[in-house]
Amino acid sequence: MNNPAIGVVGCAGRMGTMIAGAILARDDCRLAGATERPGAEVVGKDLGSLLGGETLGVAVGDDPAELFAAADVVVDFTAPAASRTHAALAAEKGCALLVGTTGLQPDDLALIAQAAERTAILQAANTSLGVNLLLALIEQAAAKLPESYDIEVLEMHHRHKVDAPSGTALALGEAAARGRGIALQEHADWARHGQTGARRMGDIGFAVLRGGDVAGDHSVIFAAEGERLELGHRASSRAVFVEGAVTAALWLAGKPAGLYSMRDVLDL
Ligand code: NAD
């Protein structure tokens, strides 16, 4: 689709602000509009002032129905409850949707999959090229290495992050489980404290660090007797997620109904 109109929900957020700015800076797409949560201080204000630049003549709205009716694609980096509402609206208005929100629970994912029967939806816990390549490498390593290689997933994020482990850490755990041919839910060891007993063979462990302004560090460790393989990714700026999100939104514009992932966009 040529020059698609892209809407941004949660436009005052850390990701939303950068995504709106990135869309405005490009000449192969247009900004269809931007919304924030009803009652948010920025509602009614000019989007330009939010981006720290000149006035754009685009007021921040609080009616997502209006935005979904006007846009070809909407980009959503908000919170799980908001993403549920947005998925239902995308289906109702026939607008494509990119869900980058993390912390989604199984019933949120089921609702998104249901909405994707009526419109194109891409759900991605991480929109960077590097992390999506890492997911493929982890699946491959887990398929090749025997169960005697203990798998541990470690992540660190900035102090404001509200969900744990990160959506990317969960996706890495899923990739490792897929490679090993097991179900993550049956083998995940989410946290350790006190008299935990010895590590259970075949488990996939998770460890979470929070602090400062870390954009996102992830490592997966395969630890055996005598050697340790570590594969990891460090995001030094949120710009990498923003770039991936806008690329994915452009790719999604005009696609038929269905549930897509970054693998489809990046051809991995
Ligand atoms: P943030 O808290 O800075 O921004 C979220 C914004 O959404 C806020 O401005 C909030 O007011 C707004 N919002 C909440 N409910 C809304 C509603 N109903 N309608 C409109 N706006 C609403 O958080 P952030 O750091 O920008 O992250 C947002 C989400 O994106 C988190 O789940 C985070 O984990 C995820 N994330 C994903 C990726 C990725 O690559 N997929 C990268 C970074 C962050």
Short mmCIF file of N, CA and C in Angstrom, two decimals, residues 79-170:
data_model
loop_
_atom_site.label_atom_id
_atom_site.label_comp_id
_atom_site.label_asym_id
_atom_site.label_seq_id
_atom_site.Cartn_x
_atom_site.Cartn_y
_atom_site.Cartn_z
N ALA A 79 -0.73 -0.88 27.22
CA ALA A 79 -0.85 -1.78 28.37
C ALA A 79 -1.85 -2.86 27.95
N PRO A 80 -1.78 -4.07 28.58
CA PRO A 80 -2.63 -5.17 28.12
C PRO A 80 -4.13 -4.84 28.01
N ALA A 81 -4.71 -4.14 29.00
CA ALA A 81 -6.15 -3.86 28.95
C ALA A 81 -6.47 -2.99 27.75
N ALA A 82 -5.59 -1.99 27.47
CA ALA A 82 -5.81 -1.10 26.33
C ALA A 82 -5.66 -1.88 25.02
N SER A 83 -4.68 -2.78 24.96
CA SER A 83 -4.45 -3.54 23.72
C SER A 83 -5.64 -4.45 23.41
N ARG A 84 -6.31 -4.94 24.44
CA ARG A 84 -7.53 -5.75 24.22
C ARG A 84 -8.57 -4.92 23.49
N THR A 85 -8.83 -3.71 24.03
CA THR A 85 -9.81 -2.80 23.43
C THR A 85 -9.42 -2.48 22.00
N HIS A 86 -8.11 -2.21 21.79
CA HIS A 86 -7.64 -1.83 20.46
C HIS A 86 -7.80 -2.99 19.47
N ALA A 87 -7.56 -4.23 19.92
CA ALA A 87 -7.70 -5.38 19.01
C ALA A 87 -9.16 -5.53 18.57
N ALA A 88 -10.08 -5.33 19.51
CA ALA A 88 -11.51 -5.44 19.17
C ALA A 88 -11.91 -4.34 18.18
N LEU A 89 -11.40 -3.13 18.40
CA LEU A 89 -11.70 -2.02 17.50
C LEU A 89 -11.10 -2.24 16.11
N ALA A 90 -9.90 -2.80 16.06
CA ALA A 90 -9.24 -3.07 14.77
C ALA A 90 -10.11 -4.01 13.95
N ALA A 91 -10.63 -5.06 14.62
CA ALA A 91 -11.49 -6.03 13.92
C ALA A 91 -12.77 -5.35 13.45
N GLU A 92 -13.36 -4.53 14.31
CA GLU A 92 -14.63 -3.87 13.99
C GLU A 92 -14.47 -2.89 12.81
N LYS A 93 -13.37 -2.15 12.81
CA LYS A 93 -13.18 -1.10 11.78
C LYS A 93 -12.40 -1.60 10.56
N GLY A 94 -11.90 -2.84 10.61
CA GLY A 94 -11.13 -3.38 9.49
C GLY A 94 -9.79 -2.67 9.31
N CYS A 95 -9.20 -2.27 10.43
CA CYS A 95 -7.91 -1.56 10.40
C CYS A 95 -6.83 -2.53 10.87
N ALA A 96 -5.66 -2.50 10.23
CA ALA A 96 -4.57 -3.39 10.67
C ALA A 96 -4.00 -2.87 11.99
N LEU A 97 -3.40 -3.77 12.78
CA LEU A 97 -2.91 -3.40 14.11
C LEU A 97 -1.58 -4.06 14.41
N LEU A 98 -0.65 -3.28 14.93
CA LEU A 98 0.61 -3.83 15.44
C LEU A 98 0.57 -3.72 16.95
N VAL A 99 0.61 -4.86 17.65
CA VAL A 99 0.60 -4.85 19.12
C VAL A 99 2.02 -5.11 19.61
N GLY A 100 2.63 -4.08 20.20
CA GLY A 100 3.97 -4.23 20.76
C GLY A 100 3.94 -4.32 22.27
N THR A 101 2.75 -4.16 22.86
CA THR A 101 2.59 -4.22 24.31
C THR A 101 3.04 -5.58 24.83
N THR A 102 3.70 -5.61 25.98
CA THR A 102 4.08 -6.89 26.59
C THR A 102 3.27 -7.11 27.87
N GLY A 103 3.49 -8.25 28.51
CA GLY A 103 2.71 -8.58 29.71
C GLY A 103 1.35 -9.13 29.35
N LEU A 104 1.16 -9.52 28.08
CA LEU A 104 -0.13 -10.06 27.63
C LEU A 104 -0.33 -11.45 28.21
N GLN A 105 -1.51 -11.71 28.75
CA GLN A 105 -1.83 -13.01 29.34
C GLN A 105 -2.48 -13.90 28.28
N PRO A 106 -2.57 -15.22 28.56
CA PRO A 106 -3.15 -16.11 27.55
C PRO A 106 -4.52 -15.66 27.04
N ASP A 107 -5.38 -15.11 27.92
CA ASP A 107 -6.70 -14.68 27.42
C ASP A 107 -6.59 -13.41 26.55
N ASP A 108 -5.57 -12.57 26.80
CA ASP A 108 -5.35 -11.40 25.93
C ASP A 108 -4.93 -11.90 24.55
N LEU A 109 -4.01 -12.88 24.54
CA LEU A 109 -3.51 -13.41 23.27
C LEU A 109 -4.62 -14.10 22.48
N ALA A 110 -5.53 -14.77 23.22
CA ALA A 110 -6.65 -15.46 22.56
C ALA A 110 -7.57 -14.42 21.91
N LEU A 111 -7.80 -13.32 22.62
CA LEU A 111 -8.66 -12.26 22.07
C LEU A 111 -8.03 -11.63 20.83
N ILE A 112 -6.70 -11.44 20.87
CA ILE A 112 -5.98 -10.87 19.72
C ILE A 112 -6.08 -11.84 18.53
N ALA A 113 -5.90 -13.14 18.80
CA ALA A 113 -5.98 -14.14 17.72
C ALA A 113 -7.38 -14.14 17.10
N GLN A 114 -8.40 -13.97 17.95
CA GLN A 114 -9.79 -13.93 17.46
C GLN A 114 -10.01 -12.70 16.57
N ALA A 115 -9.48 -11.56 17.00
CA ALA A 115 -9.61 -10.32 16.21
C ALA A 115 -8.87 -10.46 14.88
N ALA A 116 -7.77 -11.24 14.88
CA ALA A 116 -6.97 -11.42 13.66
C ALA A 116 -7.69 -12.27 12.61
N GLU A 117 -8.82 -12.87 12.99
CA GLU A 117 -9.62 -13.58 11.98
C GLU A 117 -10.32 -12.57 11.07
N ARG A 118 -10.45 -11.32 11.56
CA ARG A 118 -11.19 -10.30 10.79
C ARG A 118 -10.29 -9.20 10.22
N THR A 119 -9.06 -9.07 10.73
CA THR A 119 -8.14 -8.05 10.21
C THR A 119 -6.69 -8.50 10.41
N ALA A 120 -5.75 -7.78 9.79
CA ALA A 120 -4.33 -8.15 9.92
C ALA A 120 -3.78 -7.62 11.24
N ILE A 121 -3.26 -8.53 12.08
CA ILE A 121 -2.67 -8.11 13.35
C ILE A 121 -1.27 -8.72 13.47
N LEU A 122 -0.31 -7.90 13.84
CA LEU A 122 1.03 -8.40 14.11
C LEU A 122 1.30 -8.19 15.58
N GLN A 123 1.63 -9.29 16.28
CA GLN A 123 1.93 -9.19 17.70
C GLN A 123 3.41 -9.52 17.88
N ALA A 124 4.14 -8.61 18.53
CA ALA A 124 5.58 -8.81 18.70
C ALA A 124 6.03 -8.25 20.04
N ALA A 125 6.61 -9.13 20.87
CA ALA A 125 7.12 -8.67 22.17
C ALA A 125 8.41 -7.88 21.97
N ASN A 126 9.02 -8.02 20.81
CA ASN A 126 10.25 -7.28 20.53
C ASN A 126 10.34 -7.06 19.02
N THR A 127 10.51 -5.82 18.62
CA THR A 127 10.48 -5.52 17.18
C THR A 127 11.89 -5.32 16.60
N SER A 128 12.95 -5.65 17.37
CA SER A 128 14.29 -5.45 16.81
C SER A 128 14.70 -6.64 15.94
N LEU A 129 15.48 -6.35 14.90
CA LEU A 129 15.98 -7.40 14.00
C LEU A 129 16.88 -8.36 14.77
N GLY A 130 17.78 -7.80 15.62
CA GLY A 130 18.73 -8.63 16.36
C GLY A 130 18.04 -9.64 17.25
N VAL A 131 17.01 -9.21 17.99
CA VAL A 131 16.33 -10.14 18.90
C VAL A 131 15.59 -11.22 18.12
N ASN A 132 15.01 -10.84 17.00
CA ASN A 132 14.26 -11.84 16.23
C ASN A 132 15.19 -12.88 15.62
N LEU A 133 16.41 -12.45 15.26
CA LEU A 133 17.40 -13.41 14.80
C LEU A 133 17.85 -14.29 15.97
N LEU A 134 18.01 -13.67 17.15
CA LEU A 134 18.41 -14.43 18.35
C LEU A 134 17.39 -15.54 18.65
N LEU A 135 16.10 -15.23 18.50
CA LEU A 135 15.05 -16.22 18.77
C LEU A 135 15.26 -17.46 17.89
N ALA A 136 15.60 -17.22 16.61
CA ALA A 136 15.81 -18.34 15.69
C ALA A 136 17.06 -19.14 16.12
N LEU A 137 18.12 -18.42 16.55
CA LEU A 137 19.36 -19.11 16.96
C LEU A 137 19.16 -19.94 18.23
N ILE A 138 18.35 -19.41 19.15
CA ILE A 138 18.10 -20.13 20.41
C ILE A 138 17.34 -21.43 20.13
N GLU A 139 16.36 -21.34 19.24
CA GLU A 139 15.58 -22.54 18.91
C GLU A 139 16.51 -23.62 18.33
N GLN A 140 17.43 -23.15 17.45
CA GLN A 140 18.38 -24.07 16.81
C GLN A 140 19.33 -24.69 17.86
N ALA A 141 19.89 -23.85 18.75
CA ALA A 141 20.83 -24.35 19.77
C ALA A 141 20.14 -25.35 20.68
N ALA A 142 18.90 -25.03 21.09
CA ALA A 142 18.18 -25.92 22.01
C ALA A 142 17.84 -27.25 21.34
N ALA A 143 17.66 -27.22 20.02
CA ALA A 143 17.35 -28.46 19.29
C ALA A 143 18.58 -29.34 19.18
N LYS A 144 19.77 -28.73 19.13
CA LYS A 144 21.02 -29.49 18.93
C LYS A 144 21.62 -29.99 20.23
N LEU A 145 21.47 -29.19 21.31
CA LEU A 145 22.14 -29.54 22.57
C LEU A 145 21.27 -30.49 23.41
N PRO A 146 21.90 -31.48 24.07
CA PRO A 146 21.10 -32.41 24.88
C PRO A 146 20.54 -31.75 26.14
N GLU A 147 19.66 -32.46 26.80
CA GLU A 147 18.98 -31.95 28.00
C GLU A 147 19.96 -31.66 29.14
N SER A 148 21.17 -32.24 29.06
CA SER A 148 22.17 -32.01 30.12
C SER A 148 22.71 -30.58 30.07
N TYR A 149 22.39 -29.82 29.03
CA TYR A 149 22.75 -28.40 28.98
C TYR A 149 21.60 -27.61 29.62
N ASP A 150 21.85 -27.12 30.84
CA ASP A 150 20.81 -26.36 31.56
C ASP A 150 20.58 -25.02 30.86
N ILE A 151 19.31 -24.68 30.62
CA ILE A 151 19.00 -23.43 29.94
C ILE A 151 18.52 -22.38 30.95
N GLU A 152 19.19 -21.23 30.96
CA GLU A 152 18.81 -20.12 31.84
C GLU A 152 18.62 -18.86 30.99
N VAL A 153 17.54 -18.14 31.23
CA VAL A 153 17.26 -16.90 30.49
C VAL A 153 17.40 -15.73 31.48
N LEU A 154 18.24 -14.77 31.12
CA LEU A 154 18.50 -13.63 32.00
C LEU A 154 18.14 -12.34 31.28
N GLU A 155 17.43 -11.44 31.97
CA GLU A 155 17.11 -10.15 31.33
C GLU A 155 17.27 -8.99 32.30
N MET A 156 17.63 -7.81 31.76
CA MET A 156 17.64 -6.58 32.56
C MET A 156 16.97 -5.45 31.80
N HIS A 157 16.14 -4.69 32.52
CA HIS A 157 15.45 -3.54 31.93
C HIS A 157 15.47 -2.37 32.91
N HIS A 158 15.11 -1.20 32.39
CA HIS A 158 15.00 0.04 33.16
C HIS A 158 14.03 -0.09 34.34
N ARG A 159 14.17 0.80 35.29
CA ARG A 159 13.41 0.72 36.54
C ARG A 159 11.90 0.95 36.39
N HIS A 160 11.44 1.47 35.23
CA HIS A 160 10.00 1.76 35.07
C HIS A 160 9.21 0.56 34.55
N LYS A 161 9.88 -0.48 34.12
CA LYS A 161 9.17 -1.61 33.50
C LYS A 161 8.25 -2.28 34.51
N VAL A 162 6.99 -2.56 34.09
CA VAL A 162 6.00 -3.06 35.07
C VAL A 162 5.75 -4.56 34.98
N ASP A 163 6.24 -5.24 33.93
CA ASP A 163 5.99 -6.68 33.83
C ASP A 163 7.31 -7.45 33.87
N ALA A 164 7.26 -8.68 34.39
CA ALA A 164 8.46 -9.51 34.48
C ALA A 164 8.07 -11.00 34.46
N PRO A 165 8.89 -11.87 33.83
CA PRO A 165 10.02 -11.51 32.98
C PRO A 165 9.53 -10.75 31.75
N SER A 166 10.44 -10.10 31.05
CA SER A 166 10.05 -9.31 29.87
C SER A 166 9.41 -10.21 28.82
N GLY A 167 8.62 -9.58 27.95
CA GLY A 167 8.00 -10.34 26.86
C GLY A 167 9.05 -11.03 26.01
N THR A 168 10.21 -10.39 25.85
CA THR A 168 11.29 -10.97 25.05
C THR A 168 11.89 -12.18 25.75
N ALA A 169 12.07 -12.09 27.09
CA ALA A 169 12.60 -13.24 27.84
C ALA A 169 11.65 -14.42 27.70
N LEU A 170 10.34 -14.14 27.77
CA LEU A 170 9.36 -15.22 27.60
C LEU A 170 9.45 -15.82 26.21
#
